[in-house]
Tab-separated table of C-alpha atoms and ligand atoms in Angstrom:
chain	number	residue	atom	x	y	z
A	1	MET	CA	34.190	-4.467	-2.053
A	2	ALA	CA	33.387	-0.569	-1.199
A	3	GLY	CA	30.896	-0.317	1.723
A	4	ARG	CA	31.198	-3.862	2.888
A	5	GLY	CA	29.729	-4.208	6.565
A	6	LYS	CA	27.750	-1.322	6.018
A	7	MET	CA	23.855	-1.812	6.754
A	8	VAL	CA	21.313	0.532	5.325
A	9	ARG	CA	18.169	0.247	7.322
A	10	ARG	CA	14.567	1.672	5.987
A	11	ASP	CA	11.293	1.881	7.351
A	12	ALA	CA	8.707	0.677	4.459
A	13	HIS	CA	5.532	2.183	5.327
A	14	ALA	CA	2.499	0.926	4.624
A	15	LYS	CA	-0.635	2.890	2.590
A	16	ILE	CA	-4.005	3.450	2.250
A	17	ASN	CA	-5.605	4.532	-0.879
A	18	VAL	CA	-8.466	7.290	0.868
A	19	PHE	CA	-10.161	6.693	-2.402
A	20	LEU	CA	-9.845	4.371	-5.549
A	21	ARG	CA	-11.964	4.847	-8.464
A	22	VAL	CA	-11.384	2.186	-11.401
A	23	LEU	CA	-11.994	4.249	-14.465
A	24	GLY	CA	-12.105	0.984	-16.682
A	25	ALA	CA	-9.892	-2.186	-18.171
A	26	ARG	CA	-6.959	-1.224	-20.463
A	27	ASP	CA	-5.178	-3.253	-23.512
A	28	ASP	CA	-2.578	-4.180	-21.712
A	29	GLY	CA	-4.307	-6.287	-18.960
A	30	TYR	CA	-4.216	-3.123	-16.263
A	31	HIS	CA	-6.855	-1.112	-15.207
A	32	GLU	CA	-6.746	3.112	-15.723
A	33	LEU	CA	-7.068	4.560	-12.204
A	34	GLU	CA	-7.565	7.140	-9.882
A	35	SER	CA	-5.990	7.395	-6.600
A	36	LEU	CA	-5.194	9.139	-3.343
A	37	VAL	CA	-2.413	7.167	-2.025
A	38	LEU	CA	-1.743	7.830	1.972
A	39	PRO	CA	1.224	6.700	3.514
A	40	VAL	CA	0.416	5.809	7.423
A	41	SER	CA	2.966	5.069	10.351
A	42	LEU	CA	2.826	1.206	10.163
A	43	ALA	CA	5.880	0.256	8.876
A	44	ASP	CA	7.973	-3.413	7.997
A	45	ARG	CA	11.540	-2.688	9.171
A	46	VAL	CA	14.198	-3.237	5.882
A	47	SER	CA	17.993	-3.697	6.759
A	48	VAL	CA	20.276	-4.615	3.767
A	49	LYS	CA	24.047	-4.690	3.570
A	50	LEU	CA	26.484	-6.370	0.935
A	51	ALA	CA	26.811	-9.456	0.611
A	52	GLU	CA	28.760	-12.014	-2.093
A	53	GLY	CA	25.147	-13.781	-2.873
A	54	LEU	CA	21.764	-12.724	-2.657
A	55	ARG	CA	19.701	-13.280	0.069
A	56	VAL	CA	16.192	-12.327	1.340
A	57	THR	CA	14.844	-13.147	4.809
A	58	VAL	CA	11.465	-12.442	6.099
A	59	ARG	CA	10.515	-12.515	9.685
A	60	GLY	CA	7.716	-10.762	12.009
A	61	ALA	CA	4.693	-12.599	12.936
A	62	ASP	CA	4.163	-16.156	12.141
A	63	GLU	CA	1.255	-15.992	10.119
A	64	LEU	CA	2.559	-13.244	7.922
A	65	THR	CA	5.892	-14.701	7.481
A	66	ARG	CA	3.715	-18.034	6.186
A	67	ALA	CA	1.845	-15.873	3.690
A	68	VAL	CA	5.114	-14.188	1.964
A	69	GLU	CA	6.294	-17.910	1.310
A	70	ALA	CA	3.067	-19.074	0.415
A	71	GLY	CA	2.623	-16.321	-2.223
A	72	GLY	CA	5.733	-16.998	-3.735
A	73	LEU	CA	6.544	-13.834	-4.387
A	74	ASN	CA	8.740	-11.471	-2.766
A	75	LEU	CA	8.986	-8.044	-3.969
A	76	ALA	CA	12.532	-7.079	-1.978
A	77	LEU	CA	14.189	-10.044	-3.829
A	78	MET	CA	12.333	-9.091	-7.147
A	79	ALA	CA	13.597	-5.592	-6.434
A	80	ALA	CA	17.135	-6.112	-6.211
A	81	LEU	CA	17.132	-8.386	-9.197
A	82	THR	CA	15.352	-5.755	-11.017
A	83	LEU	CA	17.661	-2.764	-9.964
A	84	ALA	CA	21.020	-5.525	-10.504
A	85	GLU	CA	19.516	-6.255	-14.306
A	86	GLY	CA	20.034	-2.866	-15.424
A	87	SER	CA	23.097	-1.760	-13.595
A	88	GLU	CA	26.919	-2.570	-13.317
A	89	ALA	CA	26.702	-3.241	-9.651
A	90	PRO	CA	27.675	-7.100	-8.652
A	91	GLY	CA	23.983	-7.780	-7.152
A	92	GLY	CA	25.171	-9.193	-4.014
A	93	ALA	CA	22.637	-8.000	-0.584
A	94	ASP	CA	21.717	-9.767	2.392
A	95	ILE	CA	18.174	-8.441	2.662
A	96	SER	CA	15.981	-8.998	5.935
A	97	VAL	CA	12.501	-7.640	5.957
A	98	GLU	CA	10.943	-7.443	9.354
A	99	LYS	CA	7.544	-7.768	8.834
A	100	ARG	CA	4.633	-5.875	10.389
A	101	ILE	CA	2.016	-4.835	7.371
A	102	PRO	CA	-0.400	-7.427	6.882
A	103	VAL	CA	0.588	-9.234	3.432
A	104	ALA	CA	-2.126	-9.231	0.686
A	105	GLY	CA	-4.001	-6.965	2.696
A	106	GLY	CA	-4.125	-4.079	0.212
A	107	LEU	CA	-1.912	-1.927	2.393
A	108	GLY	CA	0.987	-1.801	-0.193
A	109	GLY	CA	3.493	-3.761	2.223
A	110	GLY	CA	5.204	-5.619	-0.743
A	111	SER	CA	5.491	-2.442	-2.493
A	112	ALA	CA	6.717	-0.743	0.445
A	113	ASP	CA	9.228	-3.353	1.004
A	114	ALA	CA	10.191	-2.925	-2.841
A	115	ALA	CA	10.637	0.543	-2.676
A	116	ALA	CA	12.816	0.488	0.614
A	117	THR	CA	14.937	-1.921	-0.655
A	118	LEU	CA	15.524	-0.359	-4.175
A	119	GLU	CA	16.397	2.905	-2.195
A	120	ALA	CA	19.017	1.146	-0.123
A	121	LEU	CA	20.378	-0.985	-2.523
A	122	ASN	CA	20.606	2.476	-4.538
A	123	GLU	CA	22.878	3.685	-2.526
A	124	LEU	CA	25.353	0.701	-1.300
A	125	TRP	CA	25.390	-0.695	-4.891
A	126	ASP	CA	26.088	3.406	-5.592
A	127	CYS	CA	23.623	3.119	-9.049
A	128	GLY	CA	23.245	7.036	-8.698
A	129	LEU	CA	19.791	6.621	-9.812
A	130	SER	CA	17.535	9.565	-9.353
A	131	ARG	CA	13.998	9.556	-7.568
A	132	GLY	CA	12.854	9.580	-11.424
A	133	GLY	CA	15.337	6.551	-12.018
A	134	LEU	CA	13.828	4.866	-8.916
A	135	ALA	CA	10.491	5.090	-9.898
A	136	ASP	CA	11.345	3.544	-13.749
A	137	VAL	CA	12.578	0.468	-11.756
A	138	GLY	CA	9.732	0.369	-9.303
A	139	ALA	CA	7.091	0.896	-12.199
A	140	ARG	CA	8.409	-2.684	-13.592
A	141	ILE	CA	8.079	-4.423	-10.404
A	142	GLY	CA	5.061	-3.592	-9.404
A	143	SER	CA	2.153	-0.840	-10.029
A	144	ASP	CA	1.896	0.500	-6.204
A	145	VAL	CA	5.853	0.644	-5.991
A	146	PRO	CA	6.347	4.380	-7.757
A	147	ALA	CA	3.753	5.444	-5.100
A	148	MET	CA	5.559	3.543	-2.315
A	149	LEU	CA	8.831	5.521	-3.401
A	150	ALA	CA	7.324	8.918	-2.953
A	151	GLY	CA	6.896	8.310	0.733
A	152	GLU	CA	4.185	11.107	0.454
A	153	PRO	CA	0.761	11.541	-0.065
A	154	VAL	CA	0.174	11.621	-3.749
A	155	LEU	CA	-2.561	11.151	-6.282
A	156	MET	CA	-1.908	8.409	-8.680
A	157	ARG	CA	-3.285	7.461	-12.401
A	158	GLY	CA	-2.871	5.723	-14.997
A	159	ARG	CA	-1.866	2.024	-13.889
A	160	GLY	CA	0.104	3.464	-10.930
A	161	ASP	CA	2.669	5.291	-12.712
A	162	LEU	CA	1.584	8.860	-12.985
A	163	LEU	CA	2.211	10.818	-9.679
A	164	GLU	CA	1.199	14.254	-8.689
A	165	PRO	CA	2.276	14.970	-4.590
A	166	THR	CA	-0.946	15.898	-2.988
A	167	PRO	CA	-1.385	18.105	-0.002
A	168	VAL	CA	-2.975	16.034	3.170
A	169	GLY	CA	-3.618	18.669	5.894
A	170	GLY	CA	-3.252	17.873	9.838
A	171	THR	CA	-3.131	14.391	11.241
A	172	LEU	CA	-5.634	11.690	10.236
A	173	TRP	CA	-6.092	8.813	12.822
A	174	TRP	CA	-7.131	5.607	11.298
A	175	VAL	CA	-8.210	2.048	12.550
A	176	LEU	CA	-6.999	-0.858	10.543
A	177	VAL	CA	-8.959	-3.891	10.936
A	178	PRO	CA	-6.941	-7.016	8.693
A	179	PHE	CA	-8.281	-10.234	8.144
A	180	ALA	CA	-6.599	-13.839	8.194
A	181	PHE	CA	-6.811	-14.148	4.547
A	182	GLY	CA	-5.580	-11.880	1.665
A	183	VAL	CA	-7.264	-11.144	-1.356
A	184	ARG	CA	-4.868	-10.843	-4.769
A	185	SER	CA	-5.253	-8.060	-6.857
A	186	PRO	CA	-5.726	-9.634	-9.889
A	187	ASP	CA	-8.699	-11.450	-8.409
A	188	ALA	CA	-10.266	-8.245	-7.444
A	189	TYR	CA	-10.102	-6.095	-10.564
A	190	ARG	CA	-10.771	-9.639	-12.603
A	191	TRP	CA	-14.508	-9.008	-10.079
A	192	TRP	CA	-14.547	-5.734	-11.232
A	193	ASP	CA	-14.424	-6.558	-14.890
A	194	GLU	CA	-16.826	-9.682	-14.275
A	195	ASP	CA	-19.654	-7.217	-12.291
A	196	GLY	CA	-19.688	-4.573	-14.937
A	197	GLY	CA	-17.441	-2.673	-13.054
A	198	SER	CA	-18.918	0.826	-11.875
A	199	THR	CA	-17.047	4.064	-11.351
A	200	GLY	CA	-17.126	6.241	-8.478
A	201	PRO	CA	-17.489	10.194	-8.529
A	202	ASP	CA	-14.868	12.545	-9.523
A	203	PRO	CA	-12.596	13.187	-6.532
A	204	ARG	CA	-12.435	16.634	-6.538
A	205	GLU	CA	-14.776	17.408	-3.294
A	206	LEU	CA	-12.763	14.427	-1.557
A	207	LEU	CA	-9.054	15.925	-2.335
A	208	GLU	CA	-10.178	18.997	-0.844
A	209	ALA	CA	-11.512	17.539	2.620
A	210	ALA	CA	-8.099	16.026	2.740
A	211	GLU	CA	-6.111	19.480	1.712
A	212	ALA	CA	-8.165	20.853	4.792
A	213	GLY	CA	-7.909	17.920	6.963
A	214	ASN	CA	-11.464	17.819	7.723
A	215	ALA	CA	-11.875	14.424	9.321
A	216	GLU	CA	-15.795	14.487	9.456
A	217	ALA	CA	-16.196	16.030	5.569
A	218	LEU	CA	-13.409	13.252	4.471
A	219	GLY	CA	-15.289	10.292	6.056
A	220	LEU	CA	-18.545	10.945	4.187
A	221	LEU	CA	-16.221	11.052	0.833
A	222	LEU	CA	-14.200	7.867	1.421
A	223	PHE	CA	-14.970	5.094	-1.741
A	224	ASN	CA	-13.136	2.120	-3.404
A	225	ASP	CA	-14.713	0.733	-6.677
A	226	LEU	CA	-13.107	-2.954	-5.904
A	227	GLU	CA	-15.159	-2.697	-2.640
A	228	GLN	CA	-18.374	-3.893	-4.214
A	229	PRO	CA	-17.130	-6.622	-6.211
A	230	VAL	CA	-14.992	-8.008	-3.252
A	231	PHE	CA	-17.672	-7.895	-0.914
A	232	ARG	CA	-19.909	-10.185	-3.043
A	233	ARG	CA	-17.151	-12.831	-2.833
A	234	HIS	CA	-16.398	-11.723	0.816
A	235	PRO	CA	-19.294	-10.757	2.829
A	236	GLU	CA	-17.221	-10.464	6.115
A	237	ILE	CA	-15.023	-7.637	4.733
A	238	GLU	CA	-18.621	-5.853	4.079
A	239	LYS	CA	-19.557	-6.505	7.268
A	240	VAL	CA	-16.228	-5.636	9.136
A	241	ARG	CA	-16.797	-2.324	7.535
A	242	ASP	CA	-20.332	-1.581	8.552
A	243	ALA	CA	-19.613	-2.546	12.301
A	244	LEU	CA	-16.601	0.314	11.995
A	245	LEU	CA	-19.573	2.940	10.590
A	246	GLY	CA	-22.046	1.863	13.355
A	247	GLU	CA	-19.373	1.849	16.196
A	248	GLY	CA	-18.977	5.768	14.823
A	249	ALA	CA	-15.942	5.795	12.244
A	250	LEU	CA	-16.325	8.620	10.341
A	251	GLY	CA	-15.952	6.696	7.349
A	252	ALA	CA	-14.711	3.599	6.480
A	253	LEU	CA	-14.038	1.810	3.426
A	254	MET	CA	-11.733	-1.503	2.370
A	255	SER	CA	-8.084	-0.782	1.386
A	256	GLY	CA	-6.773	-1.162	-2.327
A	257	SER	CA	-7.509	-4.789	-3.219
A	258	GLY	CA	-8.695	-5.324	-0.098
A	259	SER	CA	-8.768	-7.465	2.750
A	260	THR	CA	-8.184	-4.958	4.902
A	261	VAL	CA	-10.642	-2.362	5.982
A	262	ALA	CA	-9.478	1.461	7.142
A	263	GLY	CA	-11.714	2.893	9.854
A	264	LEU	CA	-11.682	6.675	9.625
A	265	SER	CA	-11.220	8.474	13.221
A	266	ARG	CA	-11.523	11.936	14.971
A	267	ASP	CA	-8.635	11.706	16.306
A	268	GLN	CA	-5.994	9.334	18.481
A	269	ALA	CA	-8.000	8.660	21.286
A	270	HIS	CA	-11.053	8.082	19.015
A	271	ALA	CA	-8.814	5.442	16.494
A	272	LYS	CA	-7.748	3.599	20.148
A	273	SER	CA	-11.512	3.265	21.203
A	274	LEU	CA	-13.018	2.079	18.262
A	275	ALA	CA	-9.981	-0.225	17.874
A	276	LYS	CA	-10.671	-2.106	21.507
A	277	GLY	CA	-14.047	-3.463	19.644
A	278	PHE	CA	-11.938	-5.163	16.241
A	279	GLU	CA	-9.922	-8.431	16.886
A	280	GLY	CA	-6.050	-7.246	15.703
A	281	ALA	CA	-7.182	-3.610	15.047
A	282	VAL	CA	-3.905	-1.409	14.398
A	283	VAL	CA	-4.246	2.415	14.950
A	284	VAL	CA	-2.200	4.492	12.551
A	285	SER	CA	-1.801	8.007	11.720
A	286	GLY	CA	-1.581	9.662	8.322
A	287	ARG	CA	1.792	10.812	6.905
A	288	ALA	CA	1.525	14.102	5.578
A	289	GLN	CA	5.882	14.592	4.004
A	290	ARG	CA	8.802	12.481	3.900
A	291	GLY	CA	11.086	11.919	6.780
B	1	C5P	O1	1.617	-4.366	-11.335
B	1	C5P	P1	0.932	-5.310	-10.202
B	1	C5P	O2	1.762	-6.505	-10.349
B	1	C5P	O3	0.894	-5.064	-8.477
B	1	C5P	O4	-0.394	-5.404	-10.322
B	1	C5P	C1	-0.999	-6.755	-10.213
B	1	C5P	C2	-2.531	-7.435	-11.117
B	1	C5P	O5	-3.192	-6.450	-10.693
B	1	C5P	C3	-1.946	-7.054	-12.240
B	1	C5P	O6	-1.702	-8.129	-13.273
B	1	C5P	C4	-3.659	-6.236	-13.012
B	1	C5P	O7	-4.098	-7.907	-12.860
B	1	C5P	C5	-4.087	-6.281	-11.514
B	1	C5P	N1	-3.825	-4.660	-11.912
B	1	C5P	C6	-4.760	-4.058	-12.473
B	1	C5P	N2	-4.722	-2.550	-12.814
B	1	C5P	C7	-3.847	-1.879	-11.963
B	1	C5P	C8	-3.035	-2.514	-11.226
B	1	C5P	C9	-3.163	-3.778	-10.956
B	1	C5P	O8	-5.685	-4.666	-13.459
B	1	C5P	N3	-3.837	-0.492	-12.441
């Protein structure tokens, strides 16, 4: 078998939704969105090599690994199955995922693993799919996968399938505060419906602040329409958001459908000092470009 023994390694980067605007429910069960998706330095490590059968091994902090098993849905495995379905590839691979990104935390960890697996298998199985072709396969795995394949800041619209690269200036430093529990996205969106769903402001000003790398201005403009519905059911998330603001974060919000809260800092030193006050907090930087 060509390429046997060759290993492809990819860093699967987490993301923060700098804003997340829910415009309304769609007929297909999804919601119409608008979001600035910013990849960050925190990453899972995905290693893939050719094998006879298909196998996925997940390693990492015990509680993260358990959560993947409990969820029962491994997006790296789904990526391999979905890619094999539409190609002549024999479909065998050994996929190993080293988890660092909290699971079901709104940081796109599972989607990032799926994106990294797709890229690695496209190479190893010689599928020859273009970026656009990979994004189409990605969209069948999950709404966030195309954005994670982009590997650079994107303005995401539609169900998550309409993407536009968006400049983000300078390096933004964030503190991520994870929780011991995750929030399932279907629940967060359903709660938005049940609560009569409100829609945040036009993001133009926020996008200008992001492009200028103006963290002070950006901090005041962060918003996530899923926050209120999730806060109502999990008030401890709101408490952490408020505590980050109280400690001097420029802005703070829940990422994606939660549970992780992201606090924006002035610089790396500020992020490190903020992180000291929150158990399990991680300092990350935004990634302006692919690579
Ligand atoms: O696409 P994905 O499988 O990640 O979506 C999980 C769930 O999140 C969907 O079944 C839906 O309930 C909700 N969702 C949504 N609108 C989106 C993305 C996700 O309602 N744009």
